[in-house]
mmCIF file of C-alpha atoms and ligand atoms in Angstrom:
data_model
loop_
_atom_site.group_PDB
_atom_site.id
_atom_site.type_symbol
_atom_site.label_atom_id
_atom_site.label_comp_id
_atom_site.label_asym_id
_atom_site.label_seq_id
_atom_site.Cartn_x
_atom_site.Cartn_y
_atom_site.Cartn_z
ATOM 1 C CA UNK A 1 69.830 71.727 88.719
ATOM 2 C CA UNK A 2 71.301 74.040 91.344
ATOM 3 C CA UNK A 3 68.908 76.066 93.469
ATOM 4 C CA UNK A 4 69.057 79.879 93.412
ATOM 5 C CA UNK A 5 69.978 80.940 96.964
ATOM 6 C CA UNK A 6 71.798 84.252 96.676
ATOM 7 C CA UNK A 7 71.131 87.730 95.375
ATOM 8 C CA UNK A 8 73.710 90.359 94.504
ATOM 9 C CA UNK A 9 72.683 94.002 94.837
ATOM 10 C CA UNK A 10 75.220 96.554 93.618
ATOM 11 C CA UNK A 11 74.932 99.752 95.671
ATOM 12 C CA UNK A 12 78.274 101.377 94.951
ATOM 13 C CA UNK A 13 76.998 104.113 92.595
ATOM 14 C CA UNK A 14 77.352 107.780 93.532
ATOM 15 C CA UNK A 15 73.737 108.823 92.941
ATOM 16 C CA UNK A 16 74.683 112.030 91.156
ATOM 17 C CA UNK A 17 71.195 112.327 89.637
ATOM 18 C CA UNK A 18 69.836 113.082 93.119
ATOM 19 C CA UNK A 19 72.426 115.574 94.315
ATOM 20 C CA UNK A 20 72.405 117.422 96.667
ATOM 21 C CA UNK A 21 70.047 114.964 98.453
ATOM 22 C CA UNK A 22 72.633 112.209 98.079
ATOM 23 C CA UNK A 23 75.671 114.202 99.149
ATOM 24 C CA UNK A 24 75.798 112.616 102.606
ATOM 25 C CA UNK A 25 73.327 109.722 102.330
ATOM 26 C CA UNK A 26 73.323 106.842 99.844
ATOM 27 C CA UNK A 27 70.691 107.130 97.116
ATOM 28 C CA UNK A 28 69.460 103.676 98.144
ATOM 29 C CA UNK A 29 68.397 105.210 101.476
ATOM 30 C CA UNK A 30 66.094 107.811 99.914
ATOM 31 C CA UNK A 31 62.619 107.235 101.284
ATOM 32 C CA UNK A 32 59.633 105.943 99.385
ATOM 33 C CA UNK A 33 56.687 106.657 101.725
ATOM 34 C CA UNK A 34 57.975 104.977 104.892
ATOM 35 C CA UNK A 35 60.973 102.883 103.967
ATOM 36 C CA UNK A 36 64.200 103.337 102.045
ATOM 37 C CA UNK A 37 64.276 102.269 98.393
ATOM 38 C CA UNK A 38 66.713 99.445 99.144
ATOM 39 C CA UNK A 39 64.194 97.858 101.516
ATOM 40 C CA UNK A 40 61.698 97.359 98.675
ATOM 41 C CA UNK A 41 64.422 95.614 96.687
ATOM 42 C CA UNK A 42 65.355 93.377 99.606
ATOM 43 C CA UNK A 43 61.694 92.614 100.297
ATOM 44 C CA UNK A 44 61.338 91.378 96.706
ATOM 45 C CA UNK A 45 64.317 89.092 97.262
ATOM 46 C CA UNK A 46 62.901 87.761 100.520
ATOM 47 C CA UNK A 47 59.433 87.252 99.005
ATOM 48 C CA UNK A 48 61.157 85.122 96.347
ATOM 49 C CA UNK A 49 62.592 82.798 98.990
ATOM 50 C CA UNK A 50 66.173 84.135 98.981
ATOM 51 C CA UNK A 51 67.863 84.779 102.316
ATOM 52 C CA UNK A 52 71.409 85.684 101.423
ATOM 53 C CA UNK A 53 72.121 89.098 100.011
ATOM 54 C CA UNK A 54 75.488 90.291 98.815
ATOM 55 C CA UNK A 55 75.778 94.064 98.699
ATOM 56 C CA UNK A 56 78.507 95.510 96.509
ATOM 57 C CA UNK A 57 79.300 98.728 98.293
ATOM 58 C CA UNK A 58 81.654 101.671 98.197
ATOM 59 C CA UNK A 59 82.767 104.293 100.677
ATOM 60 C CA UNK A 60 79.904 106.124 102.383
ATOM 61 C CA UNK A 61 77.365 103.304 102.085
ATOM 62 C CA UNK A 62 77.458 102.047 105.664
ATOM 63 C CA UNK A 63 73.935 103.413 106.304
ATOM 64 C CA UNK A 64 72.639 100.579 104.100
ATOM 65 C CA UNK A 65 74.446 97.925 106.123
ATOM 66 C CA UNK A 66 73.217 99.550 109.344
ATOM 67 C CA UNK A 67 69.658 99.583 108.070
ATOM 68 C CA UNK A 68 69.594 95.789 107.878
ATOM 69 C CA UNK A 69 71.482 95.342 111.150
ATOM 70 C CA UNK A 70 70.117 95.034 114.683
ATOM 71 C CA UNK A 71 70.130 98.350 116.545
ATOM 72 C CA UNK A 72 70.337 97.525 120.264
ATOM 73 C CA UNK A 73 69.925 101.086 121.520
ATOM 74 C CA UNK A 74 66.857 101.795 119.393
ATOM 75 C CA UNK A 75 65.344 98.439 120.303
ATOM 76 C CA UNK A 76 65.783 99.142 124.037
ATOM 77 C CA UNK A 77 64.252 102.616 123.766
ATOM 78 C CA UNK A 78 61.239 101.352 121.791
ATOM 79 C CA UNK A 79 60.755 98.596 124.343
ATOM 80 C CA UNK A 80 60.875 101.053 127.262
ATOM 81 C CA UNK A 81 58.380 103.323 125.529
ATOM 82 C CA UNK A 82 56.163 100.318 124.802
ATOM 83 C CA UNK A 83 56.184 101.030 121.073
ATOM 84 C CA UNK A 84 55.794 97.347 120.334
ATOM 85 C CA UNK A 85 54.480 97.578 116.776
ATOM 86 C CA UNK A 86 57.459 99.675 115.696
ATOM 87 C CA UNK A 87 59.815 97.405 117.598
ATOM 88 C CA UNK A 88 58.433 94.404 115.733
ATOM 89 C CA UNK A 89 58.716 96.141 112.400
ATOM 90 C CA UNK A 90 62.349 96.999 113.025
ATOM 91 C CA UNK A 91 63.063 93.451 114.168
ATOM 92 C CA UNK A 92 61.672 92.248 110.846
ATOM 93 C CA UNK A 93 64.072 94.482 108.923
ATOM 94 C CA UNK A 94 67.090 93.081 110.716
ATOM 95 C CA UNK A 95 65.932 89.485 110.533
ATOM 96 C CA UNK A 96 64.916 89.588 106.863
ATOM 97 C CA UNK A 97 68.225 88.442 105.453
ATOM 98 C CA UNK A 98 71.869 87.594 105.954
ATOM 99 C CA UNK A 99 73.832 90.461 104.476
ATOM 100 C CA UNK A 100 77.380 90.149 103.269
ATOM 101 C CA UNK A 101 79.062 93.203 101.854
ATOM 102 C CA UNK A 102 81.928 93.411 99.430
ATOM 103 C CA UNK A 103 83.698 96.657 98.625
ATOM 104 C CA UNK A 104 84.118 97.735 95.033
ATOM 105 C CA UNK A 105 87.245 99.810 95.454
ATOM 106 C CA UNK A 106 87.128 101.549 92.071
ATOM 107 C CA UNK A 107 84.073 102.633 90.052
ATOM 108 C CA UNK A 108 84.895 100.480 87.028
ATOM 109 C CA UNK A 109 81.328 99.733 86.000
ATOM 110 C CA UNK A 110 78.361 97.468 86.703
ATOM 111 C CA UNK A 111 80.126 94.437 85.227
ATOM 112 C CA UNK A 112 83.072 94.957 87.536
ATOM 113 C CA UNK A 113 80.733 95.378 90.538
ATOM 114 C CA UNK A 114 79.107 92.000 89.821
ATOM 115 C CA UNK A 115 82.519 90.389 89.297
ATOM 116 C CA UNK A 116 83.426 91.495 92.831
ATOM 117 C CA UNK A 117 80.809 89.025 94.138
ATOM 118 C CA UNK A 118 82.472 85.971 92.569
ATOM 119 C CA UNK A 119 84.076 84.594 95.741
ATOM 120 C CA UNK A 120 80.952 84.961 97.862
ATOM 121 C CA UNK A 121 78.608 83.555 95.215
ATOM 122 C CA UNK A 122 80.831 80.638 94.216
ATOM 123 C CA UNK A 123 79.710 78.022 91.712
ATOM 124 C CA UNK A 124 75.948 78.492 91.741
ATOM 125 C CA UNK A 125 73.272 80.470 89.918
ATOM 126 C CA UNK A 126 72.379 83.800 91.511
ATOM 127 C CA UNK A 127 70.150 86.822 91.123
ATOM 128 C CA UNK A 128 71.217 90.391 90.453
ATOM 129 C CA UNK A 129 68.914 93.275 91.349
ATOM 130 C CA UNK A 130 69.689 96.874 90.487
ATOM 131 C CA UNK A 131 68.549 99.224 93.212
ATOM 132 C CA UNK A 132 67.207 101.864 90.819
ATOM 133 C CA UNK A 133 64.635 99.485 89.366
ATOM 134 C CA UNK A 134 61.629 98.965 91.569
ATOM 135 C CA UNK A 135 59.209 96.306 90.357
ATOM 136 C CA UNK A 136 55.737 95.918 91.783
ATOM 137 C CA UNK A 137 53.881 92.771 90.834
ATOM 138 C CA UNK A 138 51.619 90.122 92.264
ATOM 139 C CA UNK A 139 54.301 87.445 91.965
ATOM 140 C CA UNK A 140 57.664 89.066 92.759
ATOM 141 C CA UNK A 141 59.721 89.585 89.602
ATOM 142 C CA UNK A 142 62.587 87.491 91.029
ATOM 143 C CA UNK A 143 60.165 84.666 91.790
ATOM 144 C CA UNK A 144 58.870 84.788 88.200
ATOM 145 C CA UNK A 145 62.458 84.451 86.999
ATOM 146 C CA UNK A 146 63.218 81.579 89.371
ATOM 147 C CA UNK A 147 60.094 79.776 88.105
ATOM 148 C CA UNK A 148 61.343 80.148 84.526
ATOM 149 C CA UNK A 149 64.895 79.124 85.485
ATOM 150 C CA UNK A 150 63.506 75.885 86.885
ATOM 151 C CA UNK A 151 62.250 75.106 83.389
ATOM 152 C CA UNK A 152 65.144 76.358 81.236
ATOM 153 C CA UNK A 153 68.173 75.942 83.532
ATOM 154 C CA UNK A 154 69.951 78.896 81.906
ATOM 155 C CA UNK A 155 70.648 82.580 82.539
ATOM 156 C CA UNK A 156 67.699 84.952 82.241
ATOM 157 C CA UNK A 157 67.479 88.724 81.880
ATOM 158 C CA UNK A 158 64.241 90.555 82.653
ATOM 159 C CA UNK A 159 63.039 92.859 79.899
ATOM 160 C CA UNK A 160 60.321 95.365 79.175
ATOM 161 C CA UNK A 161 59.307 97.105 75.963
ATOM 162 C CA UNK A 162 60.288 100.759 75.804
ATOM 163 C CA UNK A 163 59.613 103.428 73.159
ATOM 164 C CA UNK A 164 62.311 103.232 70.440
ATOM 165 C CA UNK A 165 63.483 106.767 71.230
ATOM 166 C CA UNK A 166 64.391 105.662 74.765
ATOM 167 C CA UNK A 167 66.379 102.547 73.860
ATOM 168 C CA UNK A 168 69.673 104.441 74.109
ATOM 169 C CA UNK A 169 69.265 104.450 77.904
ATOM 170 C CA UNK A 170 69.255 100.644 78.253
ATOM 171 C CA UNK A 171 70.888 97.367 77.465
ATOM 172 C CA UNK A 172 68.855 96.081 74.493
ATOM 173 C CA UNK A 173 68.075 92.481 73.599
ATOM 174 C CA UNK A 174 67.209 90.984 70.258
ATOM 175 C CA UNK A 175 65.685 87.533 70.434
ATOM 176 C CA UNK A 176 63.266 84.916 69.110
ATOM 177 C CA UNK A 177 60.035 83.979 70.862
ATOM 178 C CA UNK A 178 60.128 80.564 72.524
ATOM 179 C CA UNK A 179 57.332 78.214 73.612
ATOM 180 C CA UNK A 180 57.724 79.434 77.174
ATOM 181 C CA UNK A 181 55.328 82.198 78.142
ATOM 182 C CA UNK A 182 56.732 85.760 77.693
ATOM 183 C CA UNK A 183 60.159 84.300 76.939
ATOM 184 C CA UNK A 184 62.684 84.927 74.145
ATOM 185 C CA UNK A 185 65.928 83.197 73.241
ATOM 186 C CA UNK A 186 68.599 85.898 73.205
ATOM 187 C CA UNK A 187 70.375 86.365 69.873
ATOM 188 C CA UNK A 188 72.123 89.656 70.444
ATOM 189 C CA UNK A 189 72.603 92.214 73.174
ATOM 190 C CA UNK A 190 73.929 95.713 73.059
ATOM 191 C CA UNK A 191 74.536 98.216 75.833
ATOM 192 C CA UNK A 192 72.959 101.628 75.252
ATOM 193 C CA UNK A 193 72.825 101.663 71.424
ATOM 194 C CA UNK A 194 73.128 105.071 69.771
ATOM 195 C CA UNK A 195 69.831 106.700 68.712
ATOM 196 C CA UNK A 196 68.413 105.027 65.629
ATOM 197 C CA UNK A 197 70.626 101.923 65.843
ATOM 198 C CA UNK A 198 68.752 99.787 68.377
ATOM 199 C CA UNK A 199 68.013 96.238 67.188
ATOM 200 C CA UNK A 200 64.712 96.108 69.116
ATOM 201 C CA UNK A 201 62.544 97.734 71.778
ATOM 202 C CA UNK A 202 63.268 95.042 74.398
ATOM 203 C CA UNK A 203 65.128 96.797 77.224
ATOM 204 C CA UNK A 204 66.937 95.004 80.017
ATOM 205 C CA UNK A 205 65.674 96.146 83.397
ATOM 206 C CA UNK A 206 67.573 95.568 86.609
ATOM 207 C CA UNK A 207 66.764 91.916 87.272
ATOM 208 C CA UNK A 208 69.064 89.108 86.162
ATOM 209 C CA UNK A 209 69.315 85.421 87.026
ATOM 210 C CA UNK A 210 72.821 84.344 86.091
ATOM 211 C CA UNK A 211 74.805 81.145 85.795
ATOM 212 C CA UNK A 212 78.179 81.406 87.592
ATOM 213 C CA UNK A 213 80.016 81.282 84.219
ATOM 214 C CA UNK A 214 79.282 85.004 84.049
ATOM 215 C CA UNK A 215 82.247 85.594 86.374
ATOM 216 C CA UNK A 216 84.774 84.219 83.875
ATOM 217 C CA UNK A 217 83.072 86.164 81.122
ATOM 218 C CA UNK A 218 83.279 89.343 83.225
ATOM 219 C CA UNK A 219 86.931 88.694 84.028
ATOM 220 C CA UNK A 220 87.626 88.688 80.273
ATOM 221 C CA UNK A 221 85.462 91.663 79.365
ATOM 222 C CA UNK A 222 87.219 94.820 78.222
ATOM 223 C CA UNK A 223 85.799 98.250 79.085
ATOM 224 C CA UNK A 224 82.876 99.084 76.793
ATOM 225 C CA UNK A 225 80.216 101.810 76.767
ATOM 226 C CA UNK A 226 81.372 104.835 78.788
ATOM 227 C CA UNK A 227 84.794 103.227 79.332
ATOM 228 C CA UNK A 228 83.266 100.891 81.967
ATOM 229 C CA UNK A 229 83.174 97.107 82.247
ATOM 230 C CA UNK A 230 79.621 96.425 81.158
ATOM 231 C CA UNK A 231 77.534 93.517 82.395
ATOM 232 C CA UNK A 232 75.680 93.502 79.062
ATOM 233 C CA UNK A 233 78.932 92.811 77.152
ATOM 234 C CA UNK A 234 79.694 89.775 79.321
ATOM 235 C CA UNK A 235 76.075 88.626 78.956
ATOM 236 C CA UNK A 236 76.375 88.850 75.161
ATOM 237 C CA UNK A 237 79.418 86.561 75.350
ATOM 238 C CA UNK A 238 77.584 84.095 77.618
ATOM 239 C CA UNK A 239 74.492 84.137 75.386
ATOM 240 C CA UNK A 240 76.626 83.175 72.383
ATOM 241 C CA UNK A 241 78.578 80.567 74.329
ATOM 242 C CA UNK A 242 75.822 78.666 76.134
ATOM 243 C CA UNK A 243 72.503 80.443 75.583
ATOM 244 C CA UNK A 244 70.361 82.876 77.498
ATOM 245 C CA UNK A 245 66.718 83.838 77.815
ATOM 246 C CA UNK A 246 64.999 87.201 77.990
ATOM 247 C CA UNK A 247 61.806 87.303 80.032
ATOM 248 C CA UNK A 248 59.106 89.937 79.711
ATOM 249 C CA UNK A 249 58.146 90.067 83.379
ATOM 250 C CA UNK A 250 54.637 90.727 84.656
ATOM 251 C CA UNK A 251 54.400 93.853 86.774
ATOM 252 C CA UNK A 252 55.107 97.549 86.842
ATOM 253 C CA UNK A 253 58.626 98.895 86.905
ATOM 254 C CA UNK A 254 59.665 102.268 88.261
ATOM 255 C CA UNK A 255 63.007 103.861 87.513
ATOM 256 C CA UNK A 256 63.584 105.108 91.050
ATOM 257 C CA UNK A 257 66.982 106.424 89.961
ATOM 258 C CA UNK A 258 65.202 109.123 87.988
ATOM 259 C CA UNK A 259 63.328 111.953 89.741
ATOM 260 C CA UNK A 260 60.070 111.417 87.863
ATOM 261 C CA UNK A 261 60.181 107.628 88.295
ATOM 262 C CA UNK A 262 60.914 108.107 91.982
ATOM 263 C CA UNK A 263 57.928 110.450 92.396
ATOM 264 C CA UNK A 264 55.644 108.032 90.548
ATOM 265 C CA UNK A 265 56.735 105.214 92.864
ATOM 266 C CA UNK A 266 56.018 107.351 95.919
ATOM 267 C CA UNK A 267 52.557 108.324 94.674
ATOM 268 C CA UNK A 268 51.529 104.803 93.586
ATOM 269 C CA UNK A 269 52.762 103.191 96.788
ATOM 270 C CA UNK A 270 51.218 105.888 98.991
ATOM 271 C CA UNK A 271 47.883 105.554 97.163
ATOM 272 C CA UNK A 272 47.768 101.918 98.288
ATOM 273 C CA UNK A 273 48.808 102.703 101.848
ATOM 274 C CA UNK A 274 46.078 101.817 104.408
ATOM 275 C CA UNK A 275 45.979 105.226 106.099
ATOM 276 C CA UNK A 276 47.568 107.539 103.540
ATOM 277 C CA UNK A 277 45.834 106.284 100.402
ATOM 278 C CA UNK A 278 42.464 108.007 100.738
ATOM 279 C CA UNK A 279 43.621 111.426 101.959
ATOM 280 C CA UNK A 280 46.325 111.458 99.283
ATOM 281 C CA UNK A 281 43.768 110.687 96.606
ATOM 282 C CA UNK A 282 41.629 113.605 97.818
ATOM 283 C CA UNK A 283 44.648 115.862 97.854
ATOM 284 C CA UNK A 284 45.686 114.870 94.332
ATOM 285 C CA UNK A 285 42.145 115.497 93.093
ATOM 286 C CA UNK A 286 42.187 118.980 94.599
ATOM 287 C CA UNK A 287 45.613 119.722 93.100
ATOM 288 C CA UNK A 288 44.426 118.576 89.673
ATOM 289 C CA UNK A 289 41.293 120.680 89.975
ATOM 290 C CA UNK A 290 39.006 117.641 89.685
ATOM 291 C CA UNK A 291 35.411 118.612 90.418
ATOM 292 C CA UNK A 292 34.430 115.887 92.866
ATOM 293 C CA UNK A 293 37.132 116.469 95.446
ATOM 294 C CA UNK A 294 36.116 117.189 99.026
HETATM 295 C C1 G1P B 1 72.121 99.408 83.731
HETATM 296 C C2 G1P B 1 72.533 98.378 82.681
HETATM 297 C C3 G1P B 1 71.567 98.429 81.481
HETATM 298 C C4 G1P B 1 70.152 98.255 81.961
HETATM 299 C C5 G1P B 1 69.809 99.295 83.045
HETATM 300 C C6 G1P B 1 68.437 99.009 83.658
HETATM 301 O O1 G1P B 1 72.350 100.702 83.214
HETATM 302 O O2 G1P B 1 73.861 98.624 82.265
HETATM 303 O O3 G1P B 1 71.905 97.419 80.572
HETATM 304 O O4 G1P B 1 69.261 98.380 80.871
HETATM 305 O O5 G1P B 1 70.762 99.253 84.116
HETATM 306 O O6 G1P B 1 68.084 99.954 84.612
HETATM 307 P P1 G1P B 1 72.345 102.021 84.145
HETATM 308 O O7 G1P B 1 70.919 102.445 84.252
HETATM 309 O O8 G1P B 1 72.925 101.626 85.462
HETATM 310 O O9 G1P B 1 73.181 103.014 83.401
#
């Protein structure tokens, strides 16, 4: 069995849902408490033992590459000012991972973005993380998927149950329960089914562990939902051809690509912050009009 060593993170999207905030900065660089969203995603990758990240980028995304690079000038200034803790924290960011970036020249869809990684990934299984989906869990979601992969040796998509009236926003999986914990054998997949037509409530969230055969499948996938090359369509082909599992991960997922999901992530993460947590809790109590606030 081949080891999972690489993670692909598509970051080419325009971020129109956050305009005008994202007019001049990538949506992946929007801050959640004290770090950009993309850093949480990369930290999940690193905590799962992966050191090579392939970013699929587009024009205007260089801030992301810079964020994970070494900044000599900043480092020198922090050193001179004896801001050692900050200096160390920044050094961690740049030493977290090896970043390779590949340009997606045209916005042809998520499937096309992943296909762009084929030469860098090569013939080995790899992870895909979508930057809008933040997952907080005791065992990182990617690690949970790697643990399952080591038992099933097949592609895995992470899923969560969503209300039936929200299924139209997701790739949806229909599958049969297996003997593995929280795991289903995929029987059918459909990208963003029209209201009332969804085969189940099991929604794909932005974590995938894929066998390299997905690249051939993607290369042969015609544009689907929204006229774009959809990853879900290629996954459906792969599931039928060689099998695939859906895994109901343990943890909490935030849709950081949506304003409300983004705010919830900020509040939950800040509430656990060592210095911000308590004062924020007091503030929230006072805003809500709770009696016992001080
Ligand atoms: C993408 C995928 C979809 C998946 C979703 C999870 O859609 O195409 O299958 O359910 O991510 O966030 P997007 O949200 O990019 O439109």
